[in-house]
Coordinates of N, CA and C in Angstrom, one line a residue:
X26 N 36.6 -98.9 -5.9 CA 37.2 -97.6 -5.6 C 38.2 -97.8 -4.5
X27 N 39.1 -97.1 -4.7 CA 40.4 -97.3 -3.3 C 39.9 -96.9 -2.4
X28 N 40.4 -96.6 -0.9 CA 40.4 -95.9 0.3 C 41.2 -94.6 0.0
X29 N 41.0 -94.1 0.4 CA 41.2 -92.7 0.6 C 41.7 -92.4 2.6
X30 N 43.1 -91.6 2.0 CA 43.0 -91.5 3.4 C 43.6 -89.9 3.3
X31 N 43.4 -89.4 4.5 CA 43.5 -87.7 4.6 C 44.1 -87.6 6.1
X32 N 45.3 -87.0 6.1 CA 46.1 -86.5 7.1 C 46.0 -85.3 7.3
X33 N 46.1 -84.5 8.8 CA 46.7 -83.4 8.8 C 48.0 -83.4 9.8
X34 N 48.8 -83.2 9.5 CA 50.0 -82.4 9.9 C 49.7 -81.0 10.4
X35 N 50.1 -80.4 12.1 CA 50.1 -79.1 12.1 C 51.6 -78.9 12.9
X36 N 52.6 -78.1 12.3 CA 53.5 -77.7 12.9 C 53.7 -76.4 13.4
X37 N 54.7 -75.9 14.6 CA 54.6 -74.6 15.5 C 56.1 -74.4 14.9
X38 N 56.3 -73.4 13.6 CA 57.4 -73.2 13.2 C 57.9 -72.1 13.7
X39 N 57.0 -71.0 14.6 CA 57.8 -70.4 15.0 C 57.9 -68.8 14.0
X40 N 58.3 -67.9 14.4 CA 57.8 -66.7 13.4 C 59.6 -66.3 12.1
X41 N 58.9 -67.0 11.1 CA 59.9 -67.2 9.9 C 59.7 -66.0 8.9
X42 N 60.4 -66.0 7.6 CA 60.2 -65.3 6.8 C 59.7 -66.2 5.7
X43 N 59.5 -65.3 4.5 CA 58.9 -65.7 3.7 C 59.8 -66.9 2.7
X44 N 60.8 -66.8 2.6 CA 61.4 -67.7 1.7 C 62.1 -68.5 2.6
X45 N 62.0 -68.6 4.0 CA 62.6 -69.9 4.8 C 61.0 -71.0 5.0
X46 N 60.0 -69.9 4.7 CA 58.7 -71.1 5.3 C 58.6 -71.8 4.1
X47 N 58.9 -70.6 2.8 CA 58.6 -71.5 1.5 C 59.2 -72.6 1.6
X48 N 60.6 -72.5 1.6 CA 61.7 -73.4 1.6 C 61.2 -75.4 2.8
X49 N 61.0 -75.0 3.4 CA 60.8 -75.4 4.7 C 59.3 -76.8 4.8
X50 N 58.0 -76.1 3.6 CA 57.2 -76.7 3.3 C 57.5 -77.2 1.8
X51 N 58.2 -76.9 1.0 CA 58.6 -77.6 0.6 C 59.6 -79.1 0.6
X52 N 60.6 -79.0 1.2 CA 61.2 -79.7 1.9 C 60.4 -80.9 3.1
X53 N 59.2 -80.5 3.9 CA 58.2 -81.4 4.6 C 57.5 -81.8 3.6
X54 N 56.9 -81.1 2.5 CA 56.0 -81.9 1.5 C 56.6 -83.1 0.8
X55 N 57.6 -82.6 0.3 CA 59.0 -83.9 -0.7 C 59.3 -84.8 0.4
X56 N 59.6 -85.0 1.7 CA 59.7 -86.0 2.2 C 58.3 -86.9 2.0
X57 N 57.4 -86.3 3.1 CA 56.1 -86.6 3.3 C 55.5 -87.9 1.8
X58 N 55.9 -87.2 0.9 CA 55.1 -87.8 -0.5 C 56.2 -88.9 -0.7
X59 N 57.3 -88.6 -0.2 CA 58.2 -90.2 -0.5 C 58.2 -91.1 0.4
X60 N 57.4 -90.6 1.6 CA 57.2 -91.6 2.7 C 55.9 -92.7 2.4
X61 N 55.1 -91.9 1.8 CA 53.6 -92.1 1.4 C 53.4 -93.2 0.2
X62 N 54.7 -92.8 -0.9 CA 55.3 -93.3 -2.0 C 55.7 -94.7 -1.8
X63 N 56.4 -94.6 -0.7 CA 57.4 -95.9 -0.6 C 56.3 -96.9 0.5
X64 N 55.5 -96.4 0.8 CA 54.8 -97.4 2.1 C 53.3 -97.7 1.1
X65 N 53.4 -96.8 0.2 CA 51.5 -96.9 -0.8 C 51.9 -97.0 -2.0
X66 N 52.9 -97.7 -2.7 CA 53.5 -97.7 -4.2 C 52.3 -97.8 -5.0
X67 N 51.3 -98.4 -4.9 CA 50.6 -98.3 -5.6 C 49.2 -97.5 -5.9
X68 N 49.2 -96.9 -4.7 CA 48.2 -95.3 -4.8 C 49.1 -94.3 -5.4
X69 N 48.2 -93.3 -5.7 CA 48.9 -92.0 -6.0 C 48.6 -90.7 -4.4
X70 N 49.5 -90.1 -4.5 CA 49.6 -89.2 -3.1 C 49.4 -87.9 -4.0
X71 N 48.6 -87.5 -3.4 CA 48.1 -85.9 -3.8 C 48.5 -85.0 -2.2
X72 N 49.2 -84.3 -2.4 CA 49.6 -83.3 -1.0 C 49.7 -82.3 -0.8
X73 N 48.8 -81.4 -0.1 CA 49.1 -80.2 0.5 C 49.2 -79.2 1.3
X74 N 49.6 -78.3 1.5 CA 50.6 -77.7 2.7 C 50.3 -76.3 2.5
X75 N 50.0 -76.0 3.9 CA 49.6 -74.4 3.8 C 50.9 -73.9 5.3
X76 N 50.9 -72.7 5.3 CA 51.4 -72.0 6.2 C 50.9 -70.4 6.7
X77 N 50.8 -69.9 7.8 CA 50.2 -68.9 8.2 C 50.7 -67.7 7.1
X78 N 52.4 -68.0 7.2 CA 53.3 -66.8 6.4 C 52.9 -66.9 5.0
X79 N 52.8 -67.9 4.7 CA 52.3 -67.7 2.7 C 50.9 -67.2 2.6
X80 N 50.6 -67.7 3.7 CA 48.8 -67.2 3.0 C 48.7 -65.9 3.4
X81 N 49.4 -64.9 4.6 CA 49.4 -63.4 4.5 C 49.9 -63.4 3.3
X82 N 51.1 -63.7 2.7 CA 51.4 -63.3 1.7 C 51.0 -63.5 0.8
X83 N 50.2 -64.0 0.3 CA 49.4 -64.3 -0.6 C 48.2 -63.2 -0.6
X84 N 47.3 -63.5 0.5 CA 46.6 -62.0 1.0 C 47.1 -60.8 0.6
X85 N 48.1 -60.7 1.2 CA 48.4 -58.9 1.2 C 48.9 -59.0 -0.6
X86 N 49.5 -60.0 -1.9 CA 49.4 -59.3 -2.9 C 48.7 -59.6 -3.4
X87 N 47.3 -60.0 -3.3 CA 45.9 -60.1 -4.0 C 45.2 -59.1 -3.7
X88 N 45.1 -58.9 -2.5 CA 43.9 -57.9 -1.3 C 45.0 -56.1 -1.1
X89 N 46.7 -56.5 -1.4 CA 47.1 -55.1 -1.5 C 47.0 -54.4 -2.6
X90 N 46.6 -55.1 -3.4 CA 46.8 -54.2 -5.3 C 45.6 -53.7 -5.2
X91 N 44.4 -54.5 -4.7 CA 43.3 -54.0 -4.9 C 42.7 -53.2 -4.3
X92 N 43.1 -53.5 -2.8 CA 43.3 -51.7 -2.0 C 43.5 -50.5 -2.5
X93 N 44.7 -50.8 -3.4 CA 45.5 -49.3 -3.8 C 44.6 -49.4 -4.9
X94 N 44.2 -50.1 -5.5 CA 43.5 -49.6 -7.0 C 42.1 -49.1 -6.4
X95 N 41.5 -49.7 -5.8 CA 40.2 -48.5 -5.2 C 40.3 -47.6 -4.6
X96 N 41.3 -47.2 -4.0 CA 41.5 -46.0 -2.7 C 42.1 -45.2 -4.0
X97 N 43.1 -45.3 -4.7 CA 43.6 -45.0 -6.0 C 42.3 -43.8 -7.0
X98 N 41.0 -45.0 -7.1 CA 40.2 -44.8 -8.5 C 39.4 -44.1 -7.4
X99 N 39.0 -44.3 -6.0 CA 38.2 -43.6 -5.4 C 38.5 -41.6 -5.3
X100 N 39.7 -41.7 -5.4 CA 40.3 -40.1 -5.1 C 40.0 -39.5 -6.3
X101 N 40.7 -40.5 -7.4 CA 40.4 -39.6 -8.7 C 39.1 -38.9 -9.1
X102 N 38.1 -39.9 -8.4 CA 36.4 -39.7 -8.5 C 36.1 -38.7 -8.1
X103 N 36.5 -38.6 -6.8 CA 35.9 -37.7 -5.8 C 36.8 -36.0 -6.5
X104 N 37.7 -36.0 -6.7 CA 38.7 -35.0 -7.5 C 37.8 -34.5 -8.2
X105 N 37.4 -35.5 -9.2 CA 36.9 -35.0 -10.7 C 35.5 -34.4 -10.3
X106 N 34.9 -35.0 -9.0 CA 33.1 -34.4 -8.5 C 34.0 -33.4 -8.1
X107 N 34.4 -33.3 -7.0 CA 34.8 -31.9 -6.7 C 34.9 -30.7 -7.8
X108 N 36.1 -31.1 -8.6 CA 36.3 -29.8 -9.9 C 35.1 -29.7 -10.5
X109 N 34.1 -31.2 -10.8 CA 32.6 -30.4 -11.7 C 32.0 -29.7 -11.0
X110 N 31.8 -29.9 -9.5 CA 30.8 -28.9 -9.1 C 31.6 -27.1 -8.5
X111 N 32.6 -27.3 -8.2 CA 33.3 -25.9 -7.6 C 33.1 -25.5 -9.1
X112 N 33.6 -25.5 -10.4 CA 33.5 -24.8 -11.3 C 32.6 -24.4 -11.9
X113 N 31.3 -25.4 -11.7 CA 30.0 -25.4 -12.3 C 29.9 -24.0 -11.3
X114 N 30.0 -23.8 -10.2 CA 29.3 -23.3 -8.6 C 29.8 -21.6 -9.4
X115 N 30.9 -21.9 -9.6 CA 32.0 -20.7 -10.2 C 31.3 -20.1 -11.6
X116 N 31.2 -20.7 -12.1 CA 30.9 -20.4 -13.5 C 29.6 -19.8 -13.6
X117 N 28.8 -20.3 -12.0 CA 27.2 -19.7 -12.0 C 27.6 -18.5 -11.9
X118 N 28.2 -18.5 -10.3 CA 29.0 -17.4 -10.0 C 29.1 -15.7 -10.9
X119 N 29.8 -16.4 -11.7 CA 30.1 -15.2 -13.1 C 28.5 -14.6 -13.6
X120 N 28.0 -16.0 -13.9 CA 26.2 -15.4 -14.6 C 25.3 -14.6 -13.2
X121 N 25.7 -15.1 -12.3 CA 24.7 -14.3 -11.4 C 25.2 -12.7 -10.5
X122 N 26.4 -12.6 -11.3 CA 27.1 -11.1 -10.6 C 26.5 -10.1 -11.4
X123 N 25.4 -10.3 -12.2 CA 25.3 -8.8 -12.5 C 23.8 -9.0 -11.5
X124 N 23.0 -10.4 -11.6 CA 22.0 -10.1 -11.0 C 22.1 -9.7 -9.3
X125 N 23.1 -10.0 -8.7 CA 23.3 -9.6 -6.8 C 23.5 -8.4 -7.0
X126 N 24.3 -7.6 -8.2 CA 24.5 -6.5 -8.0 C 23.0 -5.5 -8.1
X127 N 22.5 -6.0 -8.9 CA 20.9 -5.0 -9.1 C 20.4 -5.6 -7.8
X128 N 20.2 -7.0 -7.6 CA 19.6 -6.9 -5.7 C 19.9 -6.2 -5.0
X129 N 21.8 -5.6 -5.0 CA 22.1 -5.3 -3.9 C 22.0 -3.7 -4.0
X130 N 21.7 -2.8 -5.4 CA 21.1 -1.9 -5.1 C 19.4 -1.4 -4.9
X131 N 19.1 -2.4 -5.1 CA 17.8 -2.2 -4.5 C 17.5 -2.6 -3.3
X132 N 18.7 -2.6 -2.3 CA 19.0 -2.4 -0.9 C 19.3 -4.0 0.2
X133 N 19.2 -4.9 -1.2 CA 19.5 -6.3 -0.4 C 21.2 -6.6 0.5
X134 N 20.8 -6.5 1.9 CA 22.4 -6.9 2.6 C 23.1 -7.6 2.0
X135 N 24.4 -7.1 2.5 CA 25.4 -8.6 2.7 C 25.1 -10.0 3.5
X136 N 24.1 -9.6 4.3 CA 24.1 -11.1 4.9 C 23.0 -11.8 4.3
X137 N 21.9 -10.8 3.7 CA 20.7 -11.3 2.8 C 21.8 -12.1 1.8
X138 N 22.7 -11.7 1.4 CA 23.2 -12.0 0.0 C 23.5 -13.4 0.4
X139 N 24.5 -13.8 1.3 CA 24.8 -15.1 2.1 C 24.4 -15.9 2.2
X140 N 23.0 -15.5 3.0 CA 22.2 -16.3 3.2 C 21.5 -17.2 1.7
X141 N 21.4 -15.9 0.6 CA 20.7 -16.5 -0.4 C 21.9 -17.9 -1.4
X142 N 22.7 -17.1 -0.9 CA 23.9 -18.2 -2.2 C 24.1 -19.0 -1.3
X143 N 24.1 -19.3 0.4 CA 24.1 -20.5 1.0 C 23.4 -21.6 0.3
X144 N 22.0 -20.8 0.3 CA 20.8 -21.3 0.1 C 20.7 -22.2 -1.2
X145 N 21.3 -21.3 -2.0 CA 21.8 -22.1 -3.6 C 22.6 -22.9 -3.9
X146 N 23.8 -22.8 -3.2 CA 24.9 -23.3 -2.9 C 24.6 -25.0 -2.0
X147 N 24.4 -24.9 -1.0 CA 24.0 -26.1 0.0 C 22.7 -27.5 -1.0
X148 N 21.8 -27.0 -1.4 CA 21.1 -27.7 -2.2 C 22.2 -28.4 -3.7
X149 N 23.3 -27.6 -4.1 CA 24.1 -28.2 -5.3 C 24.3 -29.6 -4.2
X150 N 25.3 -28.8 -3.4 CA 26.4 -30.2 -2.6 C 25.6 -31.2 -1.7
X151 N 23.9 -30.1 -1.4 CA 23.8 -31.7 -0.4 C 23.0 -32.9 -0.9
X152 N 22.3 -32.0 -2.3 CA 21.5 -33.6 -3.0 C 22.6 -34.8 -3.5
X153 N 23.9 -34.6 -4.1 CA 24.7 -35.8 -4.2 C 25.1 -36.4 -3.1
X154 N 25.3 -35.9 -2.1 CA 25.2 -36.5 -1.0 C 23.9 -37.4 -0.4
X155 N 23.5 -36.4 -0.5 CA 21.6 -37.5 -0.1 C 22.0 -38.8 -1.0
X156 N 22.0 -38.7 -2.6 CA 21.8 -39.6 -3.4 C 23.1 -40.4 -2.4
X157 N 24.3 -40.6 -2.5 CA 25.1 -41.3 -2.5 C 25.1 -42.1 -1.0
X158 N 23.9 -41.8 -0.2 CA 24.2 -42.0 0.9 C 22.6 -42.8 0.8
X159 N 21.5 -42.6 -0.2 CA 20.5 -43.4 -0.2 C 21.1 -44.7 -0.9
X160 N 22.1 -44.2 -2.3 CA 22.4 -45.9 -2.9 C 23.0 -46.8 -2.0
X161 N 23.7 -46.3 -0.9 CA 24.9 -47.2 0.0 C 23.9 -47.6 0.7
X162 N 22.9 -47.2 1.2 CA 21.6 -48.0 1.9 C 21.2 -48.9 1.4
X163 N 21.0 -49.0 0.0 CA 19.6 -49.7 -0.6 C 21.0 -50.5 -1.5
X164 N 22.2 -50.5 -1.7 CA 23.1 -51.4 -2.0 C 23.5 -52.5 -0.7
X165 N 23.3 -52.0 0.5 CA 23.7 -52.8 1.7 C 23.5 -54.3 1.6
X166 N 22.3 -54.6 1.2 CA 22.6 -56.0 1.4 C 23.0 -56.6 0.0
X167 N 23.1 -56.2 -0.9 CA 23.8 -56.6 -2.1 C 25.0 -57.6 -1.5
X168 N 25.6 -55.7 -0.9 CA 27.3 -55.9 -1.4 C 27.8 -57.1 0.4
X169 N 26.9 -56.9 0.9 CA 26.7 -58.1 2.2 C 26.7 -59.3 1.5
X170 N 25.9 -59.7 0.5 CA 26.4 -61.1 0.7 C 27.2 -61.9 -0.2
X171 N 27.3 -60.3 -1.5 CA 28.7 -61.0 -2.3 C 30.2 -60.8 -1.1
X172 N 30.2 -59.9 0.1 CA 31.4 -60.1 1.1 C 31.0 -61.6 1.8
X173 N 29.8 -61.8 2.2 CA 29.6 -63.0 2.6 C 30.4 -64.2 1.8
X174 N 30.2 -64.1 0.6 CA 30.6 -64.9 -0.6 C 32.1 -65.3 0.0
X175 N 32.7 -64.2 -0.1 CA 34.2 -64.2 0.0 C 34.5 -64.5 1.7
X176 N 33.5 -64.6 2.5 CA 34.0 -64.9 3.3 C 34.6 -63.9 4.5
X177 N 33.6 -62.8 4.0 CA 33.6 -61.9 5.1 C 32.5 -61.7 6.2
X178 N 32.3 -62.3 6.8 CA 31.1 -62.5 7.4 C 30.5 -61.4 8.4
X179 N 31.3 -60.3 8.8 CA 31.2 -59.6 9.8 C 30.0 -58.2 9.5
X180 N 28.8 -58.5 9.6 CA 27.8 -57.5 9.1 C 28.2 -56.0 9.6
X181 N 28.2 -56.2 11.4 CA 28.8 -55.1 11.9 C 29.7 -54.3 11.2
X182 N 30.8 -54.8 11.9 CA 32.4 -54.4 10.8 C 31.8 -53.6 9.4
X183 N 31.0 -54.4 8.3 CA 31.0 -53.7 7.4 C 29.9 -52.4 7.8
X184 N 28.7 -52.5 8.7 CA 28.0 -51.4 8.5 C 28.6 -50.1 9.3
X185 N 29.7 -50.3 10.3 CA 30.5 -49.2 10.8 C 31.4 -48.5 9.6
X186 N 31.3 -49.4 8.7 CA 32.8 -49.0 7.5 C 32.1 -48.6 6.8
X187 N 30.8 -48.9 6.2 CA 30.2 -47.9 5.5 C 30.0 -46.7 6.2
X188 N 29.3 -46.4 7.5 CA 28.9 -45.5 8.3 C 30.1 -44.4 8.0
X189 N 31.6 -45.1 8.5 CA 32.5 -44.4 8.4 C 33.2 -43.7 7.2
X190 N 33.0 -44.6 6.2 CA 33.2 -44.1 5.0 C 32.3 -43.0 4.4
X191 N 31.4 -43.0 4.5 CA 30.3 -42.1 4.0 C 30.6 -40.5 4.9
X192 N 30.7 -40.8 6.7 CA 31.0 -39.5 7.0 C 32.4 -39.0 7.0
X193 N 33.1 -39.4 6.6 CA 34.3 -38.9 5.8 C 33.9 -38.5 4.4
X194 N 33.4 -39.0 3.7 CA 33.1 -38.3 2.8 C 32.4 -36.7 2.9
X195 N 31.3 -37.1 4.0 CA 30.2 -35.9 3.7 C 31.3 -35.1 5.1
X196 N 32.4 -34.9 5.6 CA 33.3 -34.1 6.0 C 33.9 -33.2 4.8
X197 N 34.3 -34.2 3.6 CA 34.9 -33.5 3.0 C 34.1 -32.7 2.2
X198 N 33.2 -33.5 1.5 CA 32.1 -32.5 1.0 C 32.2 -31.5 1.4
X199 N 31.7 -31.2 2.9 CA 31.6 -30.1 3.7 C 32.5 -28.6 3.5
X200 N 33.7 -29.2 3.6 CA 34.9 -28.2 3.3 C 34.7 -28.1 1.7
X201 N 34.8 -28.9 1.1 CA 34.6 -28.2 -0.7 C 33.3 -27.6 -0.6
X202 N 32.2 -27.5 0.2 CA 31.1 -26.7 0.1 C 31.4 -25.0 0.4
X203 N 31.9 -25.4 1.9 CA 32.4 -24.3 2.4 C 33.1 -23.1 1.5
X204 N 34.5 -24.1 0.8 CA 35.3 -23.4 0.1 C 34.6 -22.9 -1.5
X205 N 33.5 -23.4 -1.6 CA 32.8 -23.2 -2.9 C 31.9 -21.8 -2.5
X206 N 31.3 -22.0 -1.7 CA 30.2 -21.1 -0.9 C 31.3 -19.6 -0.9
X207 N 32.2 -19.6 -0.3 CA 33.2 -18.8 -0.4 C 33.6 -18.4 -1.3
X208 N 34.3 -18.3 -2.3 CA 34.5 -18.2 -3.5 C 33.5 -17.8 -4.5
X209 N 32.1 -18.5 -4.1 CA 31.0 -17.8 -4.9 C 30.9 -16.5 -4.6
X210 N 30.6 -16.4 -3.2 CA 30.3 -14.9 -2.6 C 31.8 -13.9 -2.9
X211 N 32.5 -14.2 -3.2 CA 33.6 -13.2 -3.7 C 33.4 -13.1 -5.1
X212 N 32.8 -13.7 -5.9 CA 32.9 -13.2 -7.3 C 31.7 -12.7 -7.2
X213 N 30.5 -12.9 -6.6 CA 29.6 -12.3 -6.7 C 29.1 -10.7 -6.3
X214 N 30.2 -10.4 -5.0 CA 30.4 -9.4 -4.0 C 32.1 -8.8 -4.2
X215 N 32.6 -8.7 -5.7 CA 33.6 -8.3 -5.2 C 34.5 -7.4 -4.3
X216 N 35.6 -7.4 -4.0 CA 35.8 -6.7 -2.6 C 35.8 -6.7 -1.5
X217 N 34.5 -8.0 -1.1 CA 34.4 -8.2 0.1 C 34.8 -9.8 0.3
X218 N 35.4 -10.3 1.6 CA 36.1 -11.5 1.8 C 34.7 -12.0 2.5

């Protein structure tokens, strides 16, 4: 078996663009292999060359498509839960306006009434929430060590980013609750805001 020999080369090129670094390691590689060539004629030279600038760029179009494709498929999701439940919320809405009105002459307030469609209302929006905030627990270490895998090693980082991600979510929730809750109590109460 031959010797084997393994170099590293590290150069300070300084802050380039993307087609002068390309250019640039190419150009050090094709020497390098004819130096290697002409002094080792009879090994073969295998060679390669990294740069800070190629590998962002390499990163940002592997890691940017796939950003936009989750943040992308994540809106449309949350869109489409939002419209099932505001309309489901709505559509009860309709079936239960004859029943608030016979409550409400058999002397039930306006704020009894509130209180009751909160009541109905809050249980729709906050069990998906519950659910979606018990799977991101009990997925945690899953999705830890396929990032591990890849080389993201930072446990923290990710459990802040869940933390963060989830109460943004359950912010928005909040406002489509709000705005659902609302809207129920006007079809149910017409007239009154």
């Amino acid at each position: 078996m031959r010797d084997t020999y393994r170099f590293s080369y590290a150069f300070d090129t300084g802050d380039m663009d993307t087609e002068t670094v390309y250019a640039f390691t190419q150009a050090v590689q094709s020497r390098i292999a004819n130096a290697f060539q002409t002094a080792y004629p009879d090994r073969p030279v295998a060679l390669s060359m990294d740069h800070l600038t190629l590998t962002k760029a390499d990163f940002n179009a592997v890691y940017g498509g796939l950003l936009f494709v989750a943040v992308f498929l994540g809106l449309v999701f949350i869109m489409a839960m939002v419209l099932i439940i505001y309309y489901k919320q709505v559509s009860e809405g309709y079936e239960d306006q004859q029943r608030f009105a016979i409550l409400r002459q058999v002397g039930m307030s306006d704020q009894e009434i509130r209180r009751s469609i909160r009541s109905q209302v809050v249980l729709v929006f906050l069990l998906p929430l519950a659910v979606a905030g018990l799977h991101t627990l009990m997925a945690f270490n899953i999705v830890r060590y396929v990032l591990y895998i890849m080389a993201l090693q930072d446990t923290y980082l990710y459990a802040w980013t869940s933390i963060g991600t989830f109460l943004v979510f359950a912010v928005f929730y909040l406002l489509v609750y709000m705005k659902t809750a609302q809207t129920y109590y006007k079809i149910v109460r017409p007239g009154v805001s």
